[in-house]
Amino acid sequence: MFKPEEMVKIEVITLNRYKDSLLTYLHENGVIEIRELDVKVAQKDSPNEYHRKAASYSITISRLVDFLKAYKKQSGGGIKEFIFPSERAKKKYRYEGIEKLIKDVEAFLATVEPEIKAVEGKITSTQTEIERIKNDIAILELLSALNLDVSYLKSTGMLEIIVGTVDRNKFRPLVEEVEKATEGRAVVVSKEFKDKILAVFAFLKRDYEKANPILAKYSLERLEVPEGEGTPRELISVYEEKLRKKEGELESAKKDAEMLAEKYYDDVVFYQELMENERDKSTVLPMLARTNMTFALTGWLPRADVPKVLEGIKKVTENKAYINVREPSAEELDEIPIKLRNPGWARPFEMLTEMYGVPKYDEIDPTPIITFTYSFFFGFMLTDFMYGLIIAIIAALLVKGHKKFNDGTYKFSYTLLISSFFTMIMGAIFGSYFGNALDLAGFTVPRVWDTFQDALVVLQLALAIGIAHLFLGYTLGFVVKFKNGDRKGAVLDQLSWMLIILGIVTLVLGTNSPSAGTVGKALFGIGLVLFAIGEIVNNGGLAVLLIISDFFGFVGSWLSYARLMALALATAGIAMVINILVQMVWGVSIGPVPIGIIIGLILFAGGQLFSVAINALGAFVHSLRLQYVEFFGTFYSGEGKPFEPFRAKREVSELEFEA
C-alpha cells in the first residue's frame, strides 16, 4: 500500500526449439512485460510463416464472425442481463505447438468457410438484385406519366433514344440548343414534375455526337430504361412479381445464415480468439535477439511472481536456460513499469488513479488516500440520504453482478457504493431526505446543520477540508522528495507551503490568543521566506512575478474547495424546487378525481430521479477535479509507465498447456 509492486528485471537465454513453448507459457501466465533487447552480437528475431498465417487467418475468421453475428439469435439482454451478466462458456484447446494449431485452423476453415461464403454470396447477390429491381420499378413509375410502350424508349439501328430528367429552368434552352445542333432532326417528348422535367430525346445516330455534349452541359440525369415490352404500368406488375420472388429467395438465404450461425458461431469465435492470441504472441518476436541456436529475451516482472516464473521457465526449457534476475539500477528507474499494489478495499479505486496516470517507481501511490477523500467529497457534494440510498442499491446490484468479471463496471460501481455511504452520512447530518420533503410533509427532521440556513458554516467546513487536503498533499510531497534525496526541493517547494498553511490555521484558530497569533505569524513568515527563496532558486529573474502568481495560484486552489458547498447547495436547491412544484399541484382535482396527487407523484418520482442523476454526475466530476488538479498538483506527477504484461486474452477459449 502507498508503494507500487516491487519490480525486478529478468533476462533469459535458451535454445530456439523452446521458443514457442516458452512464449506460450509466458503469454498464458501474463506476469512479464517483455522489453526490446539491444544487442550487437545477435540479430533481431522475426515472425515465421506460421505466425504470418495466424495473422492472415485472424482476419479471415473475423470476417466470418462479423457475418454470422448479424444472423445469430440473441438471447438474454435487457436490464437484468446488464446487472447480472452471465459468464461465457470456455472451450478447451490442447496446445501442441503453433504448427499443429495452424493445421487445425486450416482444417476447420476448409469445412466451414465454403459453406459460409456460399450463403454470404447468395445473400449479397440477392440483395443487389433486389435493389436493381426496386430501381427499375422506380424508373417505371416515373415513365408511367408518358404512357408509352417501353420498347419505344430503346435505341434502334438508326435512332439514338435518350431518357432522363433535367431542371425545369434548363429544359427550354436545352431543347433549343439540341434542335439547333441537329438542324431540327430531333424529337422531344416531355412531362413536367414539380421542379424537374422528364424528357425523351430521339436523334439520328449520326447526330448523337453533336447532341450528347449539350445534354451533359445541361446536366441531364439519364435513366436506364428497364427491359420489357408494354406500358410502364404493365411492366410494373411484372417487376413486382420478380421482386417478391427475390425477396423470398433472400428470406430463404437468411434462414440458411441463421442455421449456420447456430451451428458454427461459437466455434468460429473460438478459433478467432486462438488466432488473435497467436498474432498477439508474435508481436514480441522483434523484441527478441537470436542466433542460429539460441534466443534471448528480457523484461520486468513483480518480485512476488519470481519463484513461480523461474519454476515455469525451467520446466518448459528442461533446465536448459540461463536465467538472470536482478534489481533495477538507478538509471532504469524511469523505465520500470508500474503495477499498483493495494488492499482489496482500495483496489477498485485504482481505476481513478490510472485515469490520471500511475506513479513513478519512487513516488507514492495515492489510491488509498483518494479512496477516502474522493468518496467523502462525493458525499459532501450530493448530501442527501435518499439519493445516497438509491445510488447504494443500484451500485450494490452492479457490484454483485460484475464482481466475478472484475471489469470496469464493477470498479466504477464499487466506487459509487463507497461514495453512497458518505452521501447518506452527510445527508443525515444535514437532515436532507429528498431535499426538504419530510419538512414539507410535517415531520420533525433532526439535523446538525441546515444547508441553506447554515450556508456560511458549510462554506467554512469546505475551506477547512480544503486546507487540510492541500496540507496532506504538500506533506506527501515533502516525504517523497526527502526520501529520494531532493532535500532542497523538499524544503523550498513543499515545507514552505506546509508552514504557510500551518500559519494560516494557527492564525484562524487563535484569533483571541496573542501567543497563538505570534506563532501563526512566525510560521507564515518562515514559510513565505522559504517559498520566495525557492522561486528565486528555480526561476531566477522571473521570481518576483512568479512569487505573486504562484501564491495567488495557491489561494485559488484553496478557494476551489468552495465547490463542496456550491454543489451541496445545488443538490438541496433542485430537490427543494421539485418539492415546491409537487406541493403546488398536490391539491388540484377535477370533480371528485384528485388528479393533483397523481401528477404530484409522477413529478416527484421523475424529478427526484433526474436530480439524483444530474447531481451525482456533478459530484463525480468535481470530486475528481479536486483530486486531479488541487490535490495531485501538490505532490504527484502520474508520469509512470503502466505495467503491460505479455498476456493472452481468453474469453471463450482455454489453453491446455504443459509447462
XYZ file of C-alpha atoms in Angstrom:
659
model
C 0.000 0.000 0.000
C 1.194 3.520 -0.931
C 4.001 1.965 -2.997
C 3.767 0.136 -6.350
C 4.721 -3.515 -6.641
C 8.446 -4.136 -6.328
C 9.726 -4.968 -9.804
C 12.818 -6.875 -10.926
C 14.370 -7.420 -14.332
C 14.657 -10.882 -15.807
C 16.960 -11.997 -18.608
C 16.612 -15.401 -20.267
C 18.750 -17.188 -22.869
C 17.704 -20.624 -24.111
C 17.570 -22.822 -27.212
C 15.446 -21.902 -30.218
C 13.483 -25.128 -30.030
C 11.897 -23.943 -26.787
C 10.881 -20.543 -28.160
C 7.259 -21.321 -28.979
C 6.682 -23.212 -25.729
C 8.339 -20.532 -23.592
C 6.453 -17.654 -25.221
C 3.198 -19.589 -24.863
C 3.888 -20.195 -21.179
C 4.675 -16.523 -20.562
C 1.666 -15.417 -22.644
C -0.772 -17.592 -20.723
C 0.570 -16.584 -17.294
C 0.771 -12.872 -18.117
C 3.253 -11.753 -15.459
C 6.189 -10.414 -17.519
C 6.318 -7.231 -19.563
C 8.752 -8.104 -22.346
C 11.086 -5.314 -23.442
C 13.203 -4.973 -26.578
C 16.756 -6.278 -26.368
C 19.504 -4.026 -27.637
C 22.450 -6.254 -28.527
C 25.174 -6.050 -31.154
C 26.307 -9.687 -31.357
C 22.932 -11.140 -32.359
C 20.150 -10.328 -34.803
C 16.522 -9.465 -34.125
C 14.011 -12.267 -34.312
C 11.045 -12.141 -36.697
C 7.726 -13.969 -37.258
C 7.933 -17.207 -39.255
C 5.448 -18.500 -41.833
C 3.122 -19.902 -39.153
C 2.914 -16.559 -37.358
C 2.130 -14.853 -40.663
C -0.566 -17.427 -41.347
C -2.020 -16.795 -37.894
C -2.304 -13.078 -38.677
C -3.920 -13.831 -42.043
C -6.367 -16.384 -40.629
C -7.253 -13.976 -37.839
C -8.525 -11.503 -40.443
C -10.336 -14.226 -42.401
C -12.085 -15.615 -39.332
C -13.005 -12.122 -38.105
C -14.928 -11.592 -41.348
C -16.786 -14.866 -40.814
C -17.586 -13.820 -37.241
C -18.956 -10.461 -38.389
C -21.228 -12.195 -40.923
C -22.535 -14.875 -38.549
C -23.015 -12.404 -35.695
C -25.540 -10.475 -37.793
C -27.707 -13.613 -38.045
C -27.153 -15.131 -34.618
C -30.256 -15.197 -32.468
C -29.652 -13.080 -29.412
C -30.557 -14.457 -26.008
C -30.966 -12.555 -22.782
C -30.269 -8.838 -22.864
C -32.146 -6.095 -21.077
C -31.563 -4.630 -17.644
C -31.267 -7.995 -15.911
C -28.503 -9.119 -18.253
C -26.708 -5.800 -17.751
C -26.823 -6.069 -13.955
C -26.215 -9.816 -13.739
C -24.342 -10.799 -16.925
C -23.720 -14.484 -17.445
C -20.227 -15.844 -17.908
C -19.365 -17.112 -21.365
C -18.610 -20.809 -21.567
C -14.961 -21.582 -22.373
C -13.921 -24.320 -24.750
C -10.620 -26.085 -24.099
C -7.869 -26.494 -26.676
C -4.820 -28.664 -26.104
C -1.858 -26.678 -27.378
C 0.861 -28.779 -29.019
C 2.680 -26.056 -30.913
C 1.808 -23.364 -33.427
C 2.266 -25.737 -36.391
C -0.408 -28.079 -35.054
C -2.718 -25.157 -34.247
C -2.415 -23.729 -37.769
C -3.201 -27.142 -39.262
C -6.294 -27.432 -37.039
C -7.455 -23.978 -38.109
C -6.899 -24.778 -41.785
C -8.903 -27.987 -41.437
C -11.700 -26.061 -39.696
C -11.750 -23.341 -42.357
C -11.715 -25.902 -45.163
C -15.026 -27.229 -43.835
C -16.714 -24.073 -42.627
C -15.560 -21.241 -44.887
C -17.050 -22.553 -48.178
C -20.471 -23.040 -46.557
C -20.497 -19.574 -45.016
C -19.098 -17.878 -48.118
C -21.702 -19.559 -50.326
C -24.582 -18.279 -48.186
C -22.958 -14.865 -47.827
C -22.524 -14.641 -51.598
C -26.144 -15.688 -52.143
C -27.400 -13.009 -49.745
C -25.172 -10.322 -51.265
C -26.113 -11.109 -54.871
C -29.817 -11.368 -54.000
C -29.743 -8.045 -52.160
C -28.027 -6.456 -55.171
C -30.682 -7.896 -57.479
C -33.479 -6.649 -55.210
C -32.035 -3.145 -55.241
C -31.786 -3.270 -59.058
C -35.421 -4.365 -59.365
C -36.574 -1.652 -56.966
C -34.655 0.892 -59.013
C -36.297 -0.387 -62.203
C -39.749 -0.109 -60.600
C -38.982 3.461 -59.538
C -37.990 4.327 -63.124
C -41.124 2.680 -64.475
C -43.227 4.669 -62.014
C -41.642 7.813 -63.442
C -42.097 6.697 -67.073
C -45.757 5.829 -66.495
C -46.536 9.533 -66.878
C -45.635 9.274 -70.587
C -47.859 6.221 -71.173
C -45.587 4.983 -73.968
C -44.646 1.411 -74.741
C -41.287 0.871 -73.019
C -39.875 -0.789 -76.128
C -40.248 2.556 -77.942
C -37.765 4.092 -75.495
C -34.927 1.814 -76.609
C -32.401 2.824 -79.257
C -32.628 1.185 -82.705
C -30.278 0.725 -85.627
C -30.973 4.247 -86.930
C -32.147 6.106 -83.841
C -30.463 7.003 -80.536
C -33.080 7.485 -77.809
C -32.140 9.150 -74.516
C -34.452 9.287 -71.467
C -33.684 11.486 -68.491
C -34.644 14.304 -66.146
C -33.453 17.899 -66.144
C -34.138 21.001 -64.069
C -37.213 22.898 -65.223
C -35.289 26.139 -65.848
C -32.746 24.322 -68.033
C -35.185 22.396 -70.209
C -36.140 25.091 -72.736
C -32.558 26.237 -73.547
C -31.533 22.549 -73.697
C -34.172 21.777 -76.321
C -33.288 24.882 -78.329
C -29.583 24.010 -78.445
C -30.302 20.394 -79.347
C -32.615 21.360 -82.217
C -30.053 23.889 -83.459
C -27.192 21.392 -83.323
C -29.203 18.683 -85.124
C -30.747 21.153 -87.583
C -34.194 20.190 -86.384
C -33.620 16.454 -86.660
C -34.655 15.728 -83.061
C -37.917 14.675 -81.438
C -38.579 15.603 -77.812
C -41.394 14.243 -75.604
C -41.647 15.701 -72.101
C -43.652 15.668 -68.888
C -43.440 18.146 -66.017
C -42.793 17.066 -62.407
C -42.541 19.884 -59.844
C -39.062 21.326 -60.400
C -37.994 18.611 -62.875
C -38.836 17.725 -66.472
C -38.967 14.112 -67.663
C -37.831 14.140 -71.288
C -37.317 11.642 -74.121
C -34.888 12.714 -76.894
C -34.745 10.865 -80.244
C -31.860 11.583 -82.651
C -30.437 10.044 -85.773
C -27.343 8.030 -84.973
C -25.183 10.461 -86.906
C -26.479 13.423 -84.841
C -25.840 11.839 -81.431
C -22.225 13.033 -81.232
C -23.473 16.614 -81.716
C -26.263 16.371 -79.130
C -24.502 14.411 -76.405
C -22.218 17.265 -75.191
C -25.263 19.526 -74.949
C -27.114 17.002 -72.785
C -24.101 16.847 -70.492
C -23.819 20.639 -70.427
C -27.345 20.978 -69.026
C -26.839 18.087 -66.512
C -29.414 15.703 -67.921
C -29.746 12.804 -65.455
C -30.108 9.763 -67.689
C -32.466 6.922 -66.835
C -31.690 3.314 -67.698
C -34.956 2.081 -69.230
C -35.827 -1.398 -67.904
C -36.084 -4.317 -70.291
C -39.510 -5.483 -71.458
C -42.460 -4.672 -73.691
C -45.689 -2.914 -72.831
C -46.617 0.205 -70.934
C -44.752 1.093 -67.722
C -47.829 0.151 -65.677
C -47.948 -3.286 -67.271
C -44.240 -3.826 -66.654
C -44.504 -2.681 -63.034
C -46.656 -5.728 -62.278
C -44.054 -7.991 -63.901
C -41.200 -6.426 -61.943
C -43.150 -6.525 -58.666
C -43.575 -10.257 -59.160
C -39.806 -10.561 -59.730
C -39.260 -8.544 -56.548
C -41.484 -10.835 -54.482
C -39.632 -13.864 -55.808
C -36.222 -12.369 -54.982
C -37.366 -11.296 -51.516
C -38.461 -14.873 -50.914
C -35.029 -16.089 -52.008
C -33.432 -13.568 -49.655
C -35.509 -14.743 -46.712
C -34.556 -18.331 -47.501
C -30.851 -17.377 -47.664
C -31.132 -15.505 -44.346
C -32.656 -18.589 -42.726
C -29.713 -20.584 -44.045
C -27.416 -17.963 -42.499
C -29.251 -18.262 -39.171
C -28.785 -22.038 -39.283
C -25.066 -21.588 -39.986
C -24.790 -19.075 -37.145
C -26.449 -21.533 -34.783
C -24.152 -24.298 -35.993
C -20.797 -22.541 -36.322
C -20.774 -19.184 -34.495
C -19.334 -20.418 -31.200
C -16.642 -22.451 -32.997
C -15.712 -19.556 -35.280
C -15.374 -17.196 -32.310
C -13.302 -19.850 -30.539
C -10.820 -20.131 -33.409
C -10.832 -16.355 -33.848
C -9.623 -15.953 -30.264
C -6.951 -18.618 -30.741
C -5.636 -16.863 -33.857
C -5.757 -13.402 -32.310
C -3.715 -14.638 -29.369
C -1.163 -16.211 -31.702
C -0.974 -12.952 -33.647
C -0.516 -11.044 -30.385
C 2.145 -13.515 -29.270
C 4.137 -12.967 -32.450
C 4.321 -9.201 -31.885
C 7.086 -9.670 -29.301
C 9.358 -11.593 -31.654
C 11.073 -8.430 -32.993
C 11.920 -7.612 -29.351
C 13.960 -10.806 -29.021
C 17.523 -11.452 -30.087
C 18.592 -14.727 -31.673
C 21.473 -16.702 -33.086
C 21.338 -19.905 -35.124
C 20.857 -21.987 -31.991
C 19.596 -19.680 -29.232
C 17.376 -16.735 -28.479
C 17.222 -14.213 -25.620
C 14.517 -12.113 -24.028
C 14.325 -9.599 -21.218
C 11.533 -7.934 -19.302
C 10.105 -6.790 -15.986
C 8.009 -8.712 -13.501
C 6.793 -8.289 -9.901
C 9.199 -9.668 -7.321
C 6.408 -11.772 -5.801
C 5.997 -13.715 -9.074
C 9.695 -14.590 -9.498
C 9.613 -18.079 -7.889
C 6.637 -19.217 -9.971
C 8.114 -17.820 -13.206
C 11.543 -19.363 -12.609
C 9.984 -22.747 -11.966
C 7.866 -22.472 -15.137
C 10.787 -21.406 -17.349
C 12.982 -24.224 -16.075
C 10.219 -26.757 -16.673
C 9.463 -25.534 -20.213
C 13.146 -25.431 -21.212
C 14.016 -28.675 -19.408
C 16.554 -26.712 -17.325
C 18.427 -25.698 -20.491
C 18.225 -21.953 -19.894
C 20.368 -19.166 -18.494
C 18.202 -17.007 -16.214
C 19.310 -13.802 -14.520
C 17.053 -11.882 -12.140
C 18.414 -8.580 -10.929
C 17.406 -5.406 -9.114
C 16.727 -2.302 -11.211
C 19.596 0.157 -11.446
C 19.286 3.873 -10.685
C 19.444 4.615 -14.422
C 16.431 2.352 -15.028
C 14.047 3.988 -12.538
C 12.110 5.806 -15.260
C 11.827 2.604 -17.324
C 10.324 0.420 -14.607
C 6.664 -0.415 -15.394
C 4.244 0.319 -12.573
C 1.831 -2.215 -11.179
C -0.291 -0.799 -8.374
C -0.498 -2.759 -5.143
C -3.392 -2.065 -2.796
C -5.587 -3.967 -0.345
C -8.902 -5.291 -1.631
C -10.977 -2.419 -0.245
C -8.950 0.139 -2.224
C -8.175 -1.849 -5.368
C -11.229 -0.747 -7.424
C -10.226 2.895 -6.836
C -7.020 2.210 -8.793
C -9.196 2.953 -11.810
C -9.386 6.610 -10.720
C -5.631 6.816 -10.214
C -4.948 5.210 -13.594
C -7.288 7.675 -15.322
C -4.840 10.402 -14.287
C -1.639 8.376 -14.589
C 0.230 5.851 -12.483
C 3.010 6.999 -10.115
C 6.676 6.728 -10.880
C 8.523 3.901 -9.169
C 9.870 6.238 -6.479
C 6.557 8.076 -5.907
C 3.690 7.422 -3.517
C 0.606 5.633 -4.832
C -2.299 7.913 -3.780
C -5.016 5.284 -4.279
C -5.659 4.507 -0.566
C -5.935 8.236 0.145
C -8.345 9.061 -2.676
C -10.421 6.034 -1.705
C -11.448 8.113 1.289
C -11.147 11.698 0.007
C -12.914 11.088 -3.320
C -15.790 9.236 -1.618
C -16.088 11.865 1.106
C -16.106 14.761 -1.349
C -18.716 12.973 -3.460
C -20.921 12.531 -0.389
C -20.409 16.133 0.724
C -21.470 17.429 -2.691
C -24.520 15.177 -3.034
C -25.563 15.468 0.633
C -28.903 13.658 0.599
C -29.664 10.462 2.473
C -32.252 9.172 -0.016
C -30.061 9.993 -3.008
C -27.269 8.015 -1.379
C -29.650 5.123 -0.690
C -30.801 4.991 -4.331
C -27.207 5.021 -5.585
C -26.215 2.395 -2.980
C -28.958 -0.014 -4.105
C -28.081 0.307 -7.793
C -24.327 0.142 -7.150
C -24.661 -2.879 -4.826
C -26.563 -4.809 -7.506
C -23.942 -3.988 -10.141
C -21.100 -4.882 -7.775
C -22.705 -8.255 -7.059
C -23.390 -8.953 -10.731
C -19.987 -7.913 -12.093
C -17.632 -8.909 -9.261
C -16.720 -12.169 -10.957
C -15.559 -10.241 -14.039
C -13.635 -7.528 -12.155
C -14.409 -5.265 -15.122
C -14.828 -1.505 -15.421
C -18.487 -1.704 -14.426
C -17.565 -3.485 -11.188
C -14.832 -0.989 -10.302
C -16.961 2.067 -11.061
C -19.953 0.632 -9.187
C -17.731 -0.144 -6.199
C -16.542 3.470 -6.045
C -20.169 4.633 -6.190
C -21.152 2.181 -3.453
C -18.497 3.509 -1.044
C -19.359 7.089 -2.019
C -23.059 6.453 -1.388
C -22.351 5.612 2.258
C -20.704 9.012 2.723
C -23.665 10.566 0.882
C -26.101 9.009 3.367
C -23.984 10.103 6.356
C -23.795 13.693 5.083
C -27.500 13.600 4.228
C -28.314 12.614 7.819
C -26.037 15.367 9.186
C -27.802 17.998 7.046
C -31.262 16.451 7.505
C -31.807 16.084 3.766
C -34.193 13.346 2.624
C -35.207 14.132 -0.964
C -34.288 17.676 -0.023
C -36.827 19.164 2.396
C -39.585 16.675 1.502
C -40.027 15.437 5.078
C -40.150 19.008 6.408
C -42.941 19.883 3.970
C -44.764 16.705 4.966
C -44.800 17.904 8.601
C -42.123 15.638 10.083
C -39.511 16.859 12.525
C -36.167 16.065 10.953
C -33.063 16.018 13.179
C -30.055 17.752 11.639
C -26.752 19.224 12.735
C -26.780 21.970 10.089
C -29.304 23.208 7.558
C -27.852 23.511 4.063
C -29.435 26.921 3.384
C -29.678 28.498 6.830
C -26.116 27.461 7.706
C -24.586 28.118 4.296
C -21.726 30.105 5.847
C -20.922 27.195 8.150
C -20.932 24.853 5.141
C -18.519 27.191 3.345
C -16.246 27.265 6.382
C -16.319 23.467 6.522
C -15.470 23.268 2.812
C -12.500 25.610 3.169
C -11.280 23.805 6.296
C -11.453 20.482 4.444
C -9.644 22.076 1.513
C -6.760 23.431 3.565
C -6.357 20.034 5.270
C -6.381 18.277 1.886
C -3.734 20.596 0.487
C -1.590 20.231 3.625
C -1.725 16.446 3.242
C -0.607 16.766 -0.373
C 2.348 19.019 0.456
C 3.318 16.696 3.307
C 3.339 13.690 0.974
C 5.407 15.679 -1.497
C 7.881 16.567 1.253
C 8.225 12.906 2.244
C 8.749 11.750 -1.358
C 11.345 14.396 -2.211
C 13.215 13.992 1.062
C 13.315 10.218 0.678
C 14.520 10.480 -2.921
C 17.386 12.779 -1.944
C 15.909 16.075 -3.151
C 16.359 17.851 0.205
C 16.348 21.332 -1.335
C 13.106 20.689 -3.178
C 11.543 19.170 -0.075
C 12.299 22.279 1.997
C 11.751 25.045 -0.562
C 8.869 23.572 -2.594
C 6.968 21.537 -0.003
C 7.894 22.558 3.557
C 7.375 26.233 2.656
C 3.694 25.617 1.861
C 3.266 23.367 4.872
C 4.452 26.211 7.128
C 2.251 28.755 5.307
C -0.788 26.505 5.808
C 0.078 25.877 9.471
C 0.463 29.633 9.937
C -2.949 30.333 8.377
C -4.626 27.656 10.504
C -2.941 28.902 13.713
C -3.975 32.498 12.994
C -7.592 31.479 12.336
C -7.904 29.184 15.356
C -6.019 31.539 17.684
C -7.894 34.729 16.850
C -8.401 35.543 20.547
C -4.984 34.344 21.683
C -1.997 36.721 21.301
C 0.514 33.896 21.735
C -1.171 31.792 19.056
C -1.223 34.839 16.795
C 2.510 35.286 17.265
C 3.204 31.622 16.468
C 0.937 31.774 13.431
C 2.692 34.877 12.060
C 6.078 33.268 12.616
C 5.099 30.067 10.797
C 3.520 32.016 7.956
C 6.548 34.317 7.674
C 9.104 31.499 7.654
C 7.056 29.616 5.072
C 6.740 32.712 2.907
C 10.514 33.338 3.052
C 11.267 29.724 2.087
C 8.712 29.967 -0.714
C 10.332 33.170 -2.039
C 13.810 31.626 -1.876
C 12.514 28.595 -3.772
C 11.056 30.801 -6.510
C 14.366 32.692 -6.837
C 16.396 29.459 -6.972
C 14.059 27.822 -9.502
C 13.205 30.781 -11.735
C 15.918 33.423 -11.373
C 14.907 36.788 -12.831
C 11.237 35.867 -13.201
C 10.953 35.102 -9.490
C 9.189 38.363 -8.500
C 6.346 37.797 -10.953
C 6.087 34.097 -10.193
C 6.010 34.677 -6.428
C 2.825 36.680 -6.859
C 1.390 34.323 -9.473
C 2.107 31.081 -7.587
C 0.932 32.460 -4.257
C -2.401 33.503 -5.680
C -2.482 30.183 -7.521
C -2.391 28.528 -4.112
C -5.194 30.795 -2.903
C -7.214 29.880 -5.999
C -6.672 26.180 -5.356
C -7.830 26.608 -1.781
C -10.927 28.564 -2.777
C -11.686 25.870 -5.345
C -12.856 23.698 -2.448
C -15.819 26.067 -2.107
C -17.349 23.880 -4.818
C -18.105 21.418 -1.992
C -20.555 23.954 -0.600
C -21.780 25.056 -4.039
C -22.764 21.569 -5.163
C -24.305 20.746 -1.784
C -26.491 23.852 -2.157
C -27.293 22.926 -5.780
C -28.459 19.458 -4.751
C -30.652 20.833 -1.972
C -31.936 23.621 -4.232
C -33.026 21.361 -7.087
C -34.707 18.956 -4.674
C -36.498 21.858 -2.963
C -37.794 23.238 -6.281
C -39.185 19.807 -7.190
C -40.872 19.544 -3.789
C -42.434 23.012 -4.133
C -43.807 22.138 -7.586
C -45.299 18.942 -6.177
C -46.825 20.904 -3.314
C -48.382 23.358 -5.808
C -50.178 20.650 -7.837
C -50.972 18.296 -4.959
C -54.402 19.748 -4.150
C -55.637 20.059 -7.758
C -58.702 17.958 -8.564
C -61.166 17.582 -11.411
C -64.514 16.952 -9.755
C -64.081 14.036 -7.388
C -60.833 12.922 -9.099
C -57.685 14.063 -7.200
C -55.644 14.488 -10.363
C -53.076 16.583 -8.489
C -51.969 13.616 -6.382
C -51.277 11.520 -9.482
C -49.415 14.352 -11.218
C -47.565 15.161 -7.999
C -46.354 11.585 -7.512
C -45.163 11.387 -11.122
C -43.482 14.778 -10.847
C -41.868 13.850 -7.536
C -40.522 10.482 -8.708
C -39.329 11.736 -12.093
C -37.922 14.991 -10.735
C -36.032 13.397 -7.862
C -34.562 10.694 -10.113
C -33.440 13.412 -12.512
C -31.947 15.292 -9.560
C -30.091 12.146 -8.437
C -28.622 11.644 -11.901
C -27.614 15.237 -12.626
C -26.208 15.952 -9.172
C -24.393 12.605 -8.945
C -22.728 13.421 -12.270
C -21.677 16.818 -10.911
C -20.360 15.258 -7.708
C -18.399 12.656 -9.687
C -16.752 15.223 -11.970
C -15.958 17.852 -9.346
C -14.699 15.361 -6.788
C -12.307 14.035 -9.418
C -11.226 17.582 -10.216
C -10.317 18.246 -6.584
C -8.127 15.114 -6.651
C -6.531 15.634 -10.048
C -5.968 19.398 -10.066
C -5.750 20.628 -6.477
C -4.500 17.543 -4.581
C -2.259 15.823 -7.157
C -0.801 19.185 -8.110
C 0.907 19.374 -4.701
C 2.973 16.174 -4.887
C 2.078 13.788 -7.712
C 3.300 13.577 -11.315
C 1.437 10.499 -12.558
C 4.153 10.058 -15.203
C 4.864 6.391 -14.557
C 4.556 3.731 -17.259
C 1.706 1.289 -16.581
C 2.661 -2.382 -16.323
C 1.528 -4.043 -19.564
C 2.276 -7.747 -19.222
C 2.601 -10.099 -22.162
C -0.788 -11.694 -21.602
C -3.313 -13.776 -23.516
C -6.924 -12.629 -23.790
C -9.218 -15.522 -23.008
C -12.984 -15.108 -23.097
C -14.192 -18.214 -24.933
C -11.058 -20.352 -25.090
C -8.914 -22.087 -22.514
C -5.478 -23.366 -23.450
C -4.326 -26.667 -22.009
C -0.574 -26.313 -21.961
C 2.105 -28.449 -20.385
C 4.511 -26.044 -18.652
